[in-house]
PDB file of C-alpha atoms in Angstrom:
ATOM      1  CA  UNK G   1     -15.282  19.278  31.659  1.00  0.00           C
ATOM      2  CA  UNK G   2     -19.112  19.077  30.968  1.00  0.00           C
ATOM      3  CA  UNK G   3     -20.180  22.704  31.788  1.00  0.00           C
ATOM      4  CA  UNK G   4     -22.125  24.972  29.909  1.00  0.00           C
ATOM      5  CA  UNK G   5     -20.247  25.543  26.180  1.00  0.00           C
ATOM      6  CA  UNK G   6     -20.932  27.276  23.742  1.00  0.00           C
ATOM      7  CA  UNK G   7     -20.217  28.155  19.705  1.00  0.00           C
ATOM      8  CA  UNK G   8     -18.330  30.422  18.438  1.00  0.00           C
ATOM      9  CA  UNK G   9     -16.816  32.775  21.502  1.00  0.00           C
ATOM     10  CA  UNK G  10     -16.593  35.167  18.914  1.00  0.00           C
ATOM     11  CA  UNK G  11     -18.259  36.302  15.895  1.00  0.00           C
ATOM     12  CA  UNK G  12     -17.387  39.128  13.954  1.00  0.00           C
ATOM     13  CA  UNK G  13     -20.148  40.590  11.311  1.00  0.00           C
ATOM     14  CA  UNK G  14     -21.340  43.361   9.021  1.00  0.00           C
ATOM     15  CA  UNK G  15     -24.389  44.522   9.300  1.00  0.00           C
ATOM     16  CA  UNK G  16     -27.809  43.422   7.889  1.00  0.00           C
ATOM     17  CA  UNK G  17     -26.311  40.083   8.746  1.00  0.00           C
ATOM     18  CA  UNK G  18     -27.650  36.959  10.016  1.00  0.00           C
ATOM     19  CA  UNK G  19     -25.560  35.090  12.978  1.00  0.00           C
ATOM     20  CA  UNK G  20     -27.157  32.091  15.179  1.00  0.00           C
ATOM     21  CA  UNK G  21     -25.232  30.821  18.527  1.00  0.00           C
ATOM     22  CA  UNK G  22     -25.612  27.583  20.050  1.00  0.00           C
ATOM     23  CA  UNK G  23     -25.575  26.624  23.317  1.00  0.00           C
ATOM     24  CA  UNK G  24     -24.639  23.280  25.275  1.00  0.00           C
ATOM     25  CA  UNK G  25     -26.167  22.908  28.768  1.00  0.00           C
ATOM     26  CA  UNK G  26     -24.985  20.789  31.502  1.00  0.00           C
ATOM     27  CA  UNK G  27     -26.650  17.676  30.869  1.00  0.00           C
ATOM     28  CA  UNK G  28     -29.756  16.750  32.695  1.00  0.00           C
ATOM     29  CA  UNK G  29     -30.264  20.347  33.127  1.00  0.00           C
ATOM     30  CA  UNK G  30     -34.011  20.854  31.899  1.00  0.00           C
ATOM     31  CA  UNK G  31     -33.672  24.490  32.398  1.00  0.00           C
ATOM     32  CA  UNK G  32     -31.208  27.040  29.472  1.00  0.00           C
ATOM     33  CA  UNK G  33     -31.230  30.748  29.922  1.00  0.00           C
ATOM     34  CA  UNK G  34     -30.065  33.596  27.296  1.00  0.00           C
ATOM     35  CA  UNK G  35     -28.616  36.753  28.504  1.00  0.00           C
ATOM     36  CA  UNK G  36     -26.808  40.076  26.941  1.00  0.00           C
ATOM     37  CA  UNK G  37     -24.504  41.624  28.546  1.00  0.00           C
ATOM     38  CA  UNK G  38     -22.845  44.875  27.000  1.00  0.00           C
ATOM     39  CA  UNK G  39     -19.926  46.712  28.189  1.00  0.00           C
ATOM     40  CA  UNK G  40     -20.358  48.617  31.505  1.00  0.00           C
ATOM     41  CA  UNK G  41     -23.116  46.731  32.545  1.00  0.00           C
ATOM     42  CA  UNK G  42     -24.725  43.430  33.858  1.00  0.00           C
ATOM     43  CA  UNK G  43     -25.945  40.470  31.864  1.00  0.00           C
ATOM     44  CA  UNK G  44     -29.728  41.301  30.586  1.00  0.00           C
ATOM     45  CA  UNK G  45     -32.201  38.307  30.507  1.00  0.00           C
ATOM     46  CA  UNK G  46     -33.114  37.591  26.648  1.00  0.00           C
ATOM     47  CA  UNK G  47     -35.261  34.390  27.296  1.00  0.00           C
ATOM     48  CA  UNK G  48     -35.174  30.999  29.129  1.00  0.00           C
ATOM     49  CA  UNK G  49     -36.292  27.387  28.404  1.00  0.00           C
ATOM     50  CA  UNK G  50     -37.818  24.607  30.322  1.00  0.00           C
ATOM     51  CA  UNK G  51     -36.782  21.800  28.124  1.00  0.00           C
ATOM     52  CA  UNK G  52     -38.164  22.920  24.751  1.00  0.00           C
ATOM     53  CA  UNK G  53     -40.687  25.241  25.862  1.00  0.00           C
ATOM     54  CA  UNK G  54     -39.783  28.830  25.776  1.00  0.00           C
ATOM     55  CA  UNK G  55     -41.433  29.923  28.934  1.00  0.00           C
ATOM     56  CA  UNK G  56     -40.147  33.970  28.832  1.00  0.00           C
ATOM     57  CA  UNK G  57     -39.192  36.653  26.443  1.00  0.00           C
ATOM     58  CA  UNK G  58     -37.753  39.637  27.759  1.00  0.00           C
ATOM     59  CA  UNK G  59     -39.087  42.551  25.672  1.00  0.00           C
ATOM     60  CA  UNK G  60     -35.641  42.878  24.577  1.00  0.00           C
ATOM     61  CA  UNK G  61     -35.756  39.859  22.326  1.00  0.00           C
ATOM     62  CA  UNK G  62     -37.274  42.078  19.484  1.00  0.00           C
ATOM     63  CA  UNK G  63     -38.346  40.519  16.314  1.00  0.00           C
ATOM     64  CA  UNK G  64     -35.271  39.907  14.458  1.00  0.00           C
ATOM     65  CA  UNK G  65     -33.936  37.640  17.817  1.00  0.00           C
ATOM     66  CA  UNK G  66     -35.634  33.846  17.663  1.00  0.00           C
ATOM     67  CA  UNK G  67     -34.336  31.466  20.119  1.00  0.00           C
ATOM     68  CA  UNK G  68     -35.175  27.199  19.882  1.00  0.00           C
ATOM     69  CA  UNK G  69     -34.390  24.657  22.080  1.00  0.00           C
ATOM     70  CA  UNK G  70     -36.185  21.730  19.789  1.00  0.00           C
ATOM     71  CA  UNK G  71     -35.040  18.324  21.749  1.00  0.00           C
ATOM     72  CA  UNK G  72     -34.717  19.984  24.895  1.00  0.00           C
ATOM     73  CA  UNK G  73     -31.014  19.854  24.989  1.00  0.00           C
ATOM     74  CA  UNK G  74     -28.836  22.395  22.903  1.00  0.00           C
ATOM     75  CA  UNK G  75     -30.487  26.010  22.489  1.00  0.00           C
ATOM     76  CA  UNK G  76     -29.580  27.887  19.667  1.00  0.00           C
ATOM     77  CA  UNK G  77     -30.122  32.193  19.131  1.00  0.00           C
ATOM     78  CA  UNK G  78     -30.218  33.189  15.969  1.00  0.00           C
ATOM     79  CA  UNK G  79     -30.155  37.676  15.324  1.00  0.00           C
ATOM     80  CA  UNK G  80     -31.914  38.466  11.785  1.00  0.00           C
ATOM     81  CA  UNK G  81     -30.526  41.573   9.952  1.00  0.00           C
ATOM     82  CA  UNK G  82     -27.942  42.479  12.878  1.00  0.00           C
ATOM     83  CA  UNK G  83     -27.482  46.549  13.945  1.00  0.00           C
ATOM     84  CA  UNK G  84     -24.376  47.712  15.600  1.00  0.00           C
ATOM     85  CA  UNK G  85     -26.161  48.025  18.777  1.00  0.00           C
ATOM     86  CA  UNK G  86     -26.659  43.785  18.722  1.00  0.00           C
ATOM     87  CA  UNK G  87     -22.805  44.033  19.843  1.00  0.00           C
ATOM     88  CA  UNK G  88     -22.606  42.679  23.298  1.00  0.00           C
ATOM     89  CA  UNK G  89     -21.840  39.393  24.867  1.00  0.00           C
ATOM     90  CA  UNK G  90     -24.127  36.716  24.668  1.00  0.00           C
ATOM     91  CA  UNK G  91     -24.334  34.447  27.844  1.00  0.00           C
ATOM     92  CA  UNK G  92     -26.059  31.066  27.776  1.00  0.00           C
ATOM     93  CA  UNK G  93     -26.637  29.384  31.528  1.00  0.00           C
ATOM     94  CA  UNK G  94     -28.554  26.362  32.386  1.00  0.00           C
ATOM     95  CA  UNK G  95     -29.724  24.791  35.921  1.00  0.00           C
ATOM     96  CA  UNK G  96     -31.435  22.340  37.352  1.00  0.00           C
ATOM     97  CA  UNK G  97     -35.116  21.717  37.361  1.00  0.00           C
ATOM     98  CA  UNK G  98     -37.258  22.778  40.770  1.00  0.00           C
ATOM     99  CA  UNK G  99     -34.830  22.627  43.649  1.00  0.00           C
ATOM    100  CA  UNK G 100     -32.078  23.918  41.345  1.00  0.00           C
ATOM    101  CA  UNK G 101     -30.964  27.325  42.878  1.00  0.00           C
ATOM    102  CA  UNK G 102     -27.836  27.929  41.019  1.00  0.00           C
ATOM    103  CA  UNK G 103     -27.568  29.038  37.301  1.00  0.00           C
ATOM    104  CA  UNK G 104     -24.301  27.656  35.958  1.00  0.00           C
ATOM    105  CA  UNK G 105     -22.979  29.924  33.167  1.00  0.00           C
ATOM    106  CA  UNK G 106     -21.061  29.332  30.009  1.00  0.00           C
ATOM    107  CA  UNK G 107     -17.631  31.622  28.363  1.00  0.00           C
ATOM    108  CA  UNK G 108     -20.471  33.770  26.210  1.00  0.00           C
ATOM    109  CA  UNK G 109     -19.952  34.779  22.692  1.00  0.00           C
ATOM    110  CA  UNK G 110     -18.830  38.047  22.119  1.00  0.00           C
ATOM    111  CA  UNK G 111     -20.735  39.717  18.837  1.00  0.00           C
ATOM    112  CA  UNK G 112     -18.847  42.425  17.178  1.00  0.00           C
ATOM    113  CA  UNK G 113     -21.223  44.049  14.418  1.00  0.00           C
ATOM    114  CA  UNK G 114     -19.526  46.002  11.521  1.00  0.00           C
TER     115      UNK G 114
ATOM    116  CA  UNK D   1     -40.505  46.302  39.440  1.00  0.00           C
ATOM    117  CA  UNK D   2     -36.906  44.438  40.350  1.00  0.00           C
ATOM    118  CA  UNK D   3     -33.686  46.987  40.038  1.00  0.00           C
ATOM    119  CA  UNK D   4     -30.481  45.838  41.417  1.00  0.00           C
ATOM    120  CA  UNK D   5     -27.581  48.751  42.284  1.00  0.00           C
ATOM    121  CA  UNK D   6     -23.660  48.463  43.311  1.00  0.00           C
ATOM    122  CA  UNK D   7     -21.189  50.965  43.228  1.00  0.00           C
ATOM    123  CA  UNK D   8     -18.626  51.147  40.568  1.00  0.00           C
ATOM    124  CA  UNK D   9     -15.263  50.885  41.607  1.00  0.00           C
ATOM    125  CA  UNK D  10     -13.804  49.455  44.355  1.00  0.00           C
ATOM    126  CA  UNK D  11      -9.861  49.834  45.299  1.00  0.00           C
ATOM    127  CA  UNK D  12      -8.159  47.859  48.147  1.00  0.00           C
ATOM    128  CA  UNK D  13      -4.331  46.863  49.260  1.00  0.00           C
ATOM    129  CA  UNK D  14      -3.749  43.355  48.790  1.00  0.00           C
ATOM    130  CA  UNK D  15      -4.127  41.708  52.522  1.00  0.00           C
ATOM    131  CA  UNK D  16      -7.171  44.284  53.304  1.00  0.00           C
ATOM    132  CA  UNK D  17     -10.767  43.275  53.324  1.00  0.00           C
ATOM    133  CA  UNK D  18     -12.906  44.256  50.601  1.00  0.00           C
ATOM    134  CA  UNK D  19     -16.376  44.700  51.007  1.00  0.00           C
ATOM    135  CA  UNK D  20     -18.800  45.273  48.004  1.00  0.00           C
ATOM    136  CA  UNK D  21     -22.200  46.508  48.845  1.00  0.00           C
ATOM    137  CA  UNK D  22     -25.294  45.844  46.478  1.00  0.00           C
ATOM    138  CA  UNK D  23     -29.045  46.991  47.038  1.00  0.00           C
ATOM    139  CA  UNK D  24     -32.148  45.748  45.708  1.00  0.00           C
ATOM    140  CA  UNK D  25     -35.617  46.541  45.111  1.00  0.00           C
ATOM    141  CA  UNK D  26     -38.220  43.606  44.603  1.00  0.00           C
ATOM    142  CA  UNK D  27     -38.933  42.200  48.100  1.00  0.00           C
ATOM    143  CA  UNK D  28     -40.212  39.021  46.675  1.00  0.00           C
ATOM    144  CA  UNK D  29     -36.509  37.918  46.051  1.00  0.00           C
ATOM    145  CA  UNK D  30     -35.893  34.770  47.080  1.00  0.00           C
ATOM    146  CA  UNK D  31     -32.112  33.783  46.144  1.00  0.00           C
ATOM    147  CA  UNK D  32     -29.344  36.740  45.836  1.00  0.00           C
ATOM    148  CA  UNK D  33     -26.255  35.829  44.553  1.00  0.00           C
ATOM    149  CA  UNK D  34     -22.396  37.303  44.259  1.00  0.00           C
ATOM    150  CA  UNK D  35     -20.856  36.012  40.246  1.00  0.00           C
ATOM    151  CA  UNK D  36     -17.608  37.320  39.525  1.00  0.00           C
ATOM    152  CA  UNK D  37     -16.514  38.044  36.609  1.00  0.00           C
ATOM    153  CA  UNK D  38     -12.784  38.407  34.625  1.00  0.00           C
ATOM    154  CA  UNK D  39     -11.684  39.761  31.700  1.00  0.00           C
ATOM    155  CA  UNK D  40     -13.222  38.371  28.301  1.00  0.00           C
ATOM    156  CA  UNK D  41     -14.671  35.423  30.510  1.00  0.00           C
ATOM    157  CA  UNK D  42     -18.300  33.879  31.690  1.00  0.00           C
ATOM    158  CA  UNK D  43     -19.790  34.855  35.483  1.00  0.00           C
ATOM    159  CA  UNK D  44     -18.257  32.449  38.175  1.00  0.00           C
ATOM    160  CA  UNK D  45     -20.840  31.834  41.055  1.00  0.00           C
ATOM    161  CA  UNK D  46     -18.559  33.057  43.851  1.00  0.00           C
ATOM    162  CA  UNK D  47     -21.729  32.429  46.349  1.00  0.00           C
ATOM    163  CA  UNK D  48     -25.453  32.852  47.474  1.00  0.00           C
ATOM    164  CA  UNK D  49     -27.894  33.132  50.057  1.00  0.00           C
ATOM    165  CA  UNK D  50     -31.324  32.250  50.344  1.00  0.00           C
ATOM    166  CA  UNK D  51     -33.476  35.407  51.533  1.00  0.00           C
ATOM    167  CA  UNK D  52     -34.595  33.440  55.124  1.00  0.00           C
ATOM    168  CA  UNK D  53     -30.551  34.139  56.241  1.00  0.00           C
ATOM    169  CA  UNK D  54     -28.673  36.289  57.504  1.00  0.00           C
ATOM    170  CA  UNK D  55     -25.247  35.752  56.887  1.00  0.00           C
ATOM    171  CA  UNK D  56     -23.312  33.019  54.582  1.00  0.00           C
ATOM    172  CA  UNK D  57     -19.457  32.427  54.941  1.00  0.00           C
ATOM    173  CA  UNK D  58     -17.699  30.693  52.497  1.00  0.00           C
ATOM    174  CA  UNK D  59     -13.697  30.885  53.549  1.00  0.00           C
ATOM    175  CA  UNK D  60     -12.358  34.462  52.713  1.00  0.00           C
ATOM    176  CA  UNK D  61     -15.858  35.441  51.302  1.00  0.00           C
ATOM    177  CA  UNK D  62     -18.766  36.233  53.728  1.00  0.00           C
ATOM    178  CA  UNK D  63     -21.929  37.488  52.493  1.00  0.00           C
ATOM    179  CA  UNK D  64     -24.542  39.735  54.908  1.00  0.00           C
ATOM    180  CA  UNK D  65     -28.367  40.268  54.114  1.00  0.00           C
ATOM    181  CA  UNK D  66     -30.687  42.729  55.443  1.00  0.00           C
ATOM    182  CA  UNK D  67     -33.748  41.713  54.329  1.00  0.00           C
ATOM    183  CA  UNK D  68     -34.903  45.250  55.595  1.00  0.00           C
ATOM    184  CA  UNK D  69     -33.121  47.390  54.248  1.00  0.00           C
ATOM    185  CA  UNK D  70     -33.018  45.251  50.718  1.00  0.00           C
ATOM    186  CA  UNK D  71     -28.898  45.284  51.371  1.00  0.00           C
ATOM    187  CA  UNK D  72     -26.450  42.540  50.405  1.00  0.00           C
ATOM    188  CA  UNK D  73     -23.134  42.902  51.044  1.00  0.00           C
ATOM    189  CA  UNK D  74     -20.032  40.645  50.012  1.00  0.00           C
ATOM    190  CA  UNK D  75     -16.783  40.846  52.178  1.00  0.00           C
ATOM    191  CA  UNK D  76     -13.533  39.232  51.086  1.00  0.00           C
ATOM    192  CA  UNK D  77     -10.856  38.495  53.401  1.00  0.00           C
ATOM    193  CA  UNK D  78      -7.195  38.897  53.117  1.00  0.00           C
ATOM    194  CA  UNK D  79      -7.650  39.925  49.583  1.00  0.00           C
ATOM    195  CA  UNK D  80      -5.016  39.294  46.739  1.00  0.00           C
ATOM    196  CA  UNK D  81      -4.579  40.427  43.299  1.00  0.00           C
ATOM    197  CA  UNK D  82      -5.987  37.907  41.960  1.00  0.00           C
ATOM    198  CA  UNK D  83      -9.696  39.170  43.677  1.00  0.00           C
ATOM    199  CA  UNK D  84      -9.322  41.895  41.158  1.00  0.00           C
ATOM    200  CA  UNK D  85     -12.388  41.649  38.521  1.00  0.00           C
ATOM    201  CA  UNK D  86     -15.508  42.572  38.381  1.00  0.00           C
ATOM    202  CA  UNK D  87     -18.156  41.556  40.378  1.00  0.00           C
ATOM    203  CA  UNK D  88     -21.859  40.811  39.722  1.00  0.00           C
ATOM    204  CA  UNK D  89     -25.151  41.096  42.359  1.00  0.00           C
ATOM    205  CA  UNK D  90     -28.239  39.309  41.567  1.00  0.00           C
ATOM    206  CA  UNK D  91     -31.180  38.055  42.615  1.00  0.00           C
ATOM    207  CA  UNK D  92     -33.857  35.133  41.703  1.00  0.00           C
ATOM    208  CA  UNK D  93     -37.433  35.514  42.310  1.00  0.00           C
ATOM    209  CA  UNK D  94     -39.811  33.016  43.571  1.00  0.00           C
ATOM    210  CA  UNK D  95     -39.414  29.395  44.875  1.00  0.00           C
ATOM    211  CA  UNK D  96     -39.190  27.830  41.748  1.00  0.00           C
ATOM    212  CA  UNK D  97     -36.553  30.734  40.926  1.00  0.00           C
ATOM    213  CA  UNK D  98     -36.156  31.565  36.900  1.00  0.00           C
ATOM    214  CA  UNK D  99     -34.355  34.098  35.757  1.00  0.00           C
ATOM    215  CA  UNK D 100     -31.659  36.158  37.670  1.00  0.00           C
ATOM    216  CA  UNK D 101     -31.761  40.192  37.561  1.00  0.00           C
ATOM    217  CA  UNK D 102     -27.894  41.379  37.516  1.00  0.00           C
ATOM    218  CA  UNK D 103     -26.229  44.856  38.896  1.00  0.00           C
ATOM    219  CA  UNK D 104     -23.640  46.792  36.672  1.00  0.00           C
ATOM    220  CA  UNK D 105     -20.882  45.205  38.518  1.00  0.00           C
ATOM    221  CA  UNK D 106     -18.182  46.464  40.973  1.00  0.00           C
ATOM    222  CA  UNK D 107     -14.648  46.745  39.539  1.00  0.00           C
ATOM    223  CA  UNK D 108     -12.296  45.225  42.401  1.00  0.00           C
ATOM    224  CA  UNK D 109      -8.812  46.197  41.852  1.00  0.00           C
ATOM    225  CA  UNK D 110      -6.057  45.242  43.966  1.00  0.00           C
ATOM    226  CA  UNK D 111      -3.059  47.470  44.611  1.00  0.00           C
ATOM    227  CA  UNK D 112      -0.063  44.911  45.867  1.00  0.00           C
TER     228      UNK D 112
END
Protein backbone atom coordinates (compact mmCIF):
# COMPACT_ATOMS: atom_id res chain seq x y z
CA UNK A 1 0.00 0.00 0.00
CA UNK A 2 1.87 3.37 -0.58
CA UNK A 3 -0.63 5.86 0.98
CA UNK A 4 -0.09 8.43 3.34
CA UNK A 5 1.56 6.71 6.82
CA UNK A 6 2.41 7.88 9.52
CA UNK A 7 4.47 7.32 13.13
CA UNK A 8 3.32 6.44 16.00
CA UNK A 9 -0.82 6.21 15.76
CA UNK A 10 -0.57 6.81 19.23
CA UNK A 11 1.39 8.59 21.71
CA UNK A 12 0.69 8.82 25.17
CA UNK A 13 2.55 11.75 27.34
CA UNK A 14 2.81 13.82 30.50
CA UNK A 15 2.89 17.08 30.33
CA UNK A 16 5.70 19.67 29.76
CA UNK A 17 6.70 17.00 27.30
CA UNK A 18 8.21 17.04 24.01
CA UNK A 19 6.61 14.57 21.18
CA UNK A 20 7.47 14.95 17.24
CA UNK A 21 5.28 12.90 14.51
CA UNK A 22 6.36 12.03 11.19
CA UNK A 23 4.65 11.82 8.25
CA UNK A 24 5.07 9.74 4.88
CA UNK A 25 3.34 11.21 1.79
CA UNK A 26 2.36 9.45 -1.26
CA UNK A 27 5.31 9.67 -3.29
CA UNK A 28 5.63 12.24 -5.95
CA UNK A 29 3.23 14.19 -3.99
CA UNK A 30 5.01 17.73 -3.71
CA UNK A 31 2.26 18.93 -1.56
CA UNK A 32 1.91 17.53 2.80
CA UNK A 33 -0.73 19.08 4.94
CA UNK A 34 -1.05 19.00 8.97
CA UNK A 35 -4.36 19.04 10.57
CA UNK A 36 -5.95 18.63 14.32
CA UNK A 37 -8.81 17.26 14.78
CA UNK A 38 -10.31 16.97 18.43
CA UNK A 39 -13.27 15.13 19.53
CA UNK A 40 -16.66 16.51 18.34
CA UNK A 41 -15.30 18.33 15.68
CA UNK A 42 -13.62 18.54 12.17
CA UNK A 43 -9.95 18.33 11.31
CA UNK A 44 -8.32 22.03 11.84
CA UNK A 45 -5.57 23.07 9.31
CA UNK A 46 -2.10 23.36 11.33
CA UNK A 47 0.16 24.06 8.22
CA UNK A 48 0.97 22.73 4.70
CA UNK A 49 4.12 22.23 2.54
CA UNK A 50 5.02 22.62 -1.03
CA UNK A 51 7.99 20.40 -1.09
CA UNK A 52 10.12 21.89 1.70
CA UNK A 53 8.71 25.21 1.84
CA UNK A 54 6.22 25.83 4.50
CA UNK A 55 3.85 27.98 2.59
CA UNK A 56 0.95 28.45 5.66
CA UNK A 57 0.63 28.51 9.37
CA UNK A 58 -2.64 28.49 10.77
CA UNK A 59 -2.56 30.75 13.85
CA UNK A 60 -3.13 27.67 15.69
CA UNK A 61 0.39 26.41 15.25
CA UNK A 62 1.50 28.50 18.36
CA UNK A 63 5.06 28.64 19.30
CA UNK A 64 5.74 25.47 20.96
CA UNK A 65 4.36 23.55 17.41
CA UNK A 66 7.41 23.55 14.58
CA UNK A 67 6.75 21.57 11.58
CA UNK A 68 9.88 20.59 8.71
CA UNK A 69 9.67 18.98 5.66
CA UNK A 70 13.71 19.28 4.90
CA UNK A 71 14.09 16.99 1.53
CA UNK A 72 10.73 17.57 0.49
CA UNK A 73 9.52 14.15 1.24
CA UNK A 74 8.68 13.05 4.94
CA UNK A 75 7.24 16.00 7.23
CA UNK A 76 7.75 15.75 10.69
CA UNK A 77 5.60 17.95 13.79
CA UNK A 78 7.23 18.24 16.67
CA UNK A 79 4.85 19.96 20.12
CA UNK A 80 7.42 21.65 22.71
CA UNK A 81 6.31 21.53 26.41
CA UNK A 82 2.82 19.73 25.57
CA UNK A 83 -0.64 21.03 27.64
CA UNK A 84 -3.56 18.78 28.00
CA UNK A 85 -5.41 20.74 25.52
CA UNK A 86 -2.54 19.47 22.63
CA UNK A 87 -4.75 16.13 22.94
CA UNK A 88 -6.40 15.62 19.65
CA UNK A 89 -5.70 13.69 16.55
CA UNK A 90 -3.12 14.68 14.35
CA UNK A 91 -3.86 14.15 10.55
CA UNK A 92 -1.12 14.35 7.93
CA UNK A 93 -2.52 14.44 4.02
CA UNK A 94 -0.59 15.02 0.94
CA UNK A 95 -1.71 15.68 -2.89
CA UNK A 96 -0.61 16.34 -5.94
CA UNK A 97 0.99 19.44 -7.27
CA UNK A 98 -1.38 22.05 -9.49
CA UNK A 99 -4.11 19.96 -11.03
CA UNK A 100 -4.21 17.83 -7.88
CA UNK A 101 -7.79 18.29 -6.42
CA UNK A 102 -7.89 15.56 -3.94
CA UNK A 103 -6.06 15.53 -0.51
CA UNK A 104 -5.32 11.90 0.32
CA UNK A 105 -5.22 11.43 4.12
CA UNK A 106 -3.25 9.24 6.43
CA UNK A 107 -4.66 6.93 9.95
CA UNK A 108 -3.56 10.25 12.20
CA UNK A 109 -1.89 9.96 15.48
CA UNK A 110 -3.90 10.22 18.33
CA UNK A 111 -2.01 12.42 21.30
CA UNK A 112 -3.17 11.69 24.73
CA UNK A 113 -1.46 14.34 27.17
CA UNK A 114 -1.21 13.40 30.93
CA UNK B 1 -14.15 34.46 6.27
CA UNK B 2 -14.81 30.48 5.27
CA UNK B 3 -17.25 28.56 7.97
CA UNK B 4 -18.56 25.26 7.02
CA UNK B 5 -21.96 23.85 9.05
CA UNK B 6 -23.79 20.23 9.09
CA UNK B 7 -26.12 18.98 11.41
CA UNK B 8 -25.20 16.54 14.04
CA UNK B 9 -26.88 13.44 13.96
CA UNK B 10 -28.40 11.71 11.42
CA UNK B 11 -30.60 8.33 11.97
CA UNK B 12 -31.93 6.16 9.07
CA UNK B 13 -33.35 2.34 8.56
CA UNK B 14 -31.00 0.35 6.70
CA UNK B 15 -32.47 0.27 2.88
CA UNK B 16 -33.64 4.15 3.29
CA UNK B 17 -31.83 7.02 1.73
CA UNK B 18 -29.83 9.19 3.78
CA UNK B 19 -29.25 12.56 2.94
CA UNK B 20 -26.69 14.81 4.85
CA UNK B 21 -26.94 18.46 4.24
CA UNK B 22 -23.84 20.86 4.71
CA UNK B 23 -23.72 24.78 4.16
CA UNK B 24 -20.98 27.02 3.52
CA UNK B 25 -19.91 30.47 3.62
CA UNK B 26 -16.85 31.62 1.39
CA UNK B 27 -18.20 31.92 -2.19
CA UNK B 28 -14.77 31.71 -3.61
CA UNK B 29 -14.86 27.85 -2.99
CA UNK B 30 -13.81 26.08 -5.66
CA UNK B 31 -13.78 22.17 -4.73
CA UNK B 32 -16.33 20.82 -1.87
CA UNK B 33 -15.87 17.55 -0.81
CA UNK B 34 -17.86 14.61 1.32
CA UNK B 35 -14.73 12.42 3.68
CA UNK B 36 -16.11 9.94 5.85
CA UNK B 37 -14.88 9.05 8.66
CA UNK B 38 -14.94 5.67 11.21
CA UNK B 39 -14.09 5.02 14.45
CA UNK B 40 -10.31 5.64 15.55
CA UNK B 41 -9.54 5.91 11.68
CA UNK B 42 -8.20 8.67 8.93
CA UNK B 43 -11.00 10.67 6.54
CA UNK B 44 -11.89 8.47 3.41
CA UNK B 45 -12.68 10.77 0.34
CA UNK B 46 -16.17 9.36 -0.27
CA UNK B 47 -16.49 12.16 -3.23
CA UNK B 48 -16.32 15.80 -4.65
CA UNK B 49 -17.51 18.31 -6.89
CA UNK B 50 -16.03 21.10 -8.52
CA UNK B 51 -18.14 24.42 -7.79
CA UNK B 52 -19.07 24.87 -11.91
CA UNK B 53 -21.63 21.54 -11.24
CA UNK B 54 -24.49 20.78 -10.25
CA UNK B 55 -24.84 17.40 -9.33
CA UNK B 56 -22.14 14.38 -9.04
CA UNK B 57 -23.29 10.65 -8.75
CA UNK B 58 -21.06 8.18 -7.74
CA UNK B 59 -23.24 4.68 -7.37
CA UNK B 60 -25.34 4.86 -4.08
CA UNK B 61 -23.81 8.35 -3.29
CA UNK B 62 -25.06 11.48 -5.19
CA UNK B 63 -23.93 14.80 -4.26
CA UNK B 64 -26.19 18.25 -5.11
CA UNK B 65 -24.70 21.90 -5.14
CA UNK B 66 -26.42 25.10 -5.01
CA UNK B 67 -23.99 27.40 -5.65
CA UNK B 68 -26.72 29.97 -4.48
CA UNK B 69 -27.70 29.13 -1.67
CA UNK B 70 -23.91 27.94 -0.57
CA UNK B 71 -25.74 24.24 0.00
CA UNK B 72 -24.15 20.83 -0.54
CA UNK B 73 -25.92 17.99 0.06
CA UNK B 74 -24.79 14.18 0.05
CA UNK B 75 -27.52 11.44 -0.55
CA UNK B 76 -26.80 7.75 -0.05
CA UNK B 77 -28.85 5.17 -1.52
CA UNK B 78 -30.11 1.97 -0.16
CA UNK B 79 -28.12 2.57 2.91
CA UNK B 80 -26.59 -0.27 5.14
CA UNK B 81 -25.02 -0.43 8.43
CA UNK B 82 -22.03 -0.26 7.36
CA UNK B 83 -22.81 3.75 6.08
CA UNK B 84 -22.87 4.35 9.76
CA UNK B 85 -19.85 6.87 10.71
CA UNK B 86 -19.30 10.08 10.66
CA UNK B 87 -19.20 12.22 7.92
CA UNK B 88 -17.05 15.25 6.99
CA UNK B 89 -18.00 18.54 4.51
CA UNK B 90 -15.30 20.58 3.12
CA UNK B 91 -14.28 22.82 0.83
CA UNK B 92 -10.92 24.02 -1.12
CA UNK B 93 -10.41 27.47 -2.17
CA UNK B 94 -8.94 28.71 -5.30
CA UNK B 95 -7.72 26.96 -8.53
CA UNK B 96 -4.60 25.92 -7.30
CA UNK B 97 -6.72 24.64 -4.15
CA UNK B 98 -4.54 24.35 -0.66
CA UNK B 99 -5.92 23.66 2.27
CA UNK B 100 -9.45 22.17 2.95
CA UNK B 101 -11.87 23.89 5.68
CA UNK B 102 -13.86 20.84 7.45
CA UNK B 103 -17.57 20.82 9.19
CA UNK B 104 -18.07 19.10 12.68
CA UNK B 105 -19.28 16.06 10.99
CA UNK B 106 -22.69 14.27 10.76
CA UNK B 107 -23.02 11.07 12.82
CA UNK B 108 -24.86 8.49 10.37
CA UNK B 109 -26.23 5.67 12.25
CA UNK B 110 -28.03 2.91 10.80
CA UNK B 111 -30.87 1.12 12.56
CA UNK B 112 -31.14 -2.57 10.70
Amino acid sequence: DTGVSQDPRHKITKRGQNVTFRCDPISEHNRLYWYRQTLGQGPEFLTYFQNEAQLEKSRLLSDRFSAERPKGSFSTLEIQRTEQGDSAMYLCASRPGTGGETQYFGPGTRLLVL
Amino acid sequence: GEDVEQSLFLSVREGDSSVINCTYTDSSSTYLYWYKQEPGAGLQLLTYIFSNMDMKQDQRLTVLLNKKDKHLSLRIADTQTGDSAIYFCAESIGTNAGKSTFGDGTTLTVKP
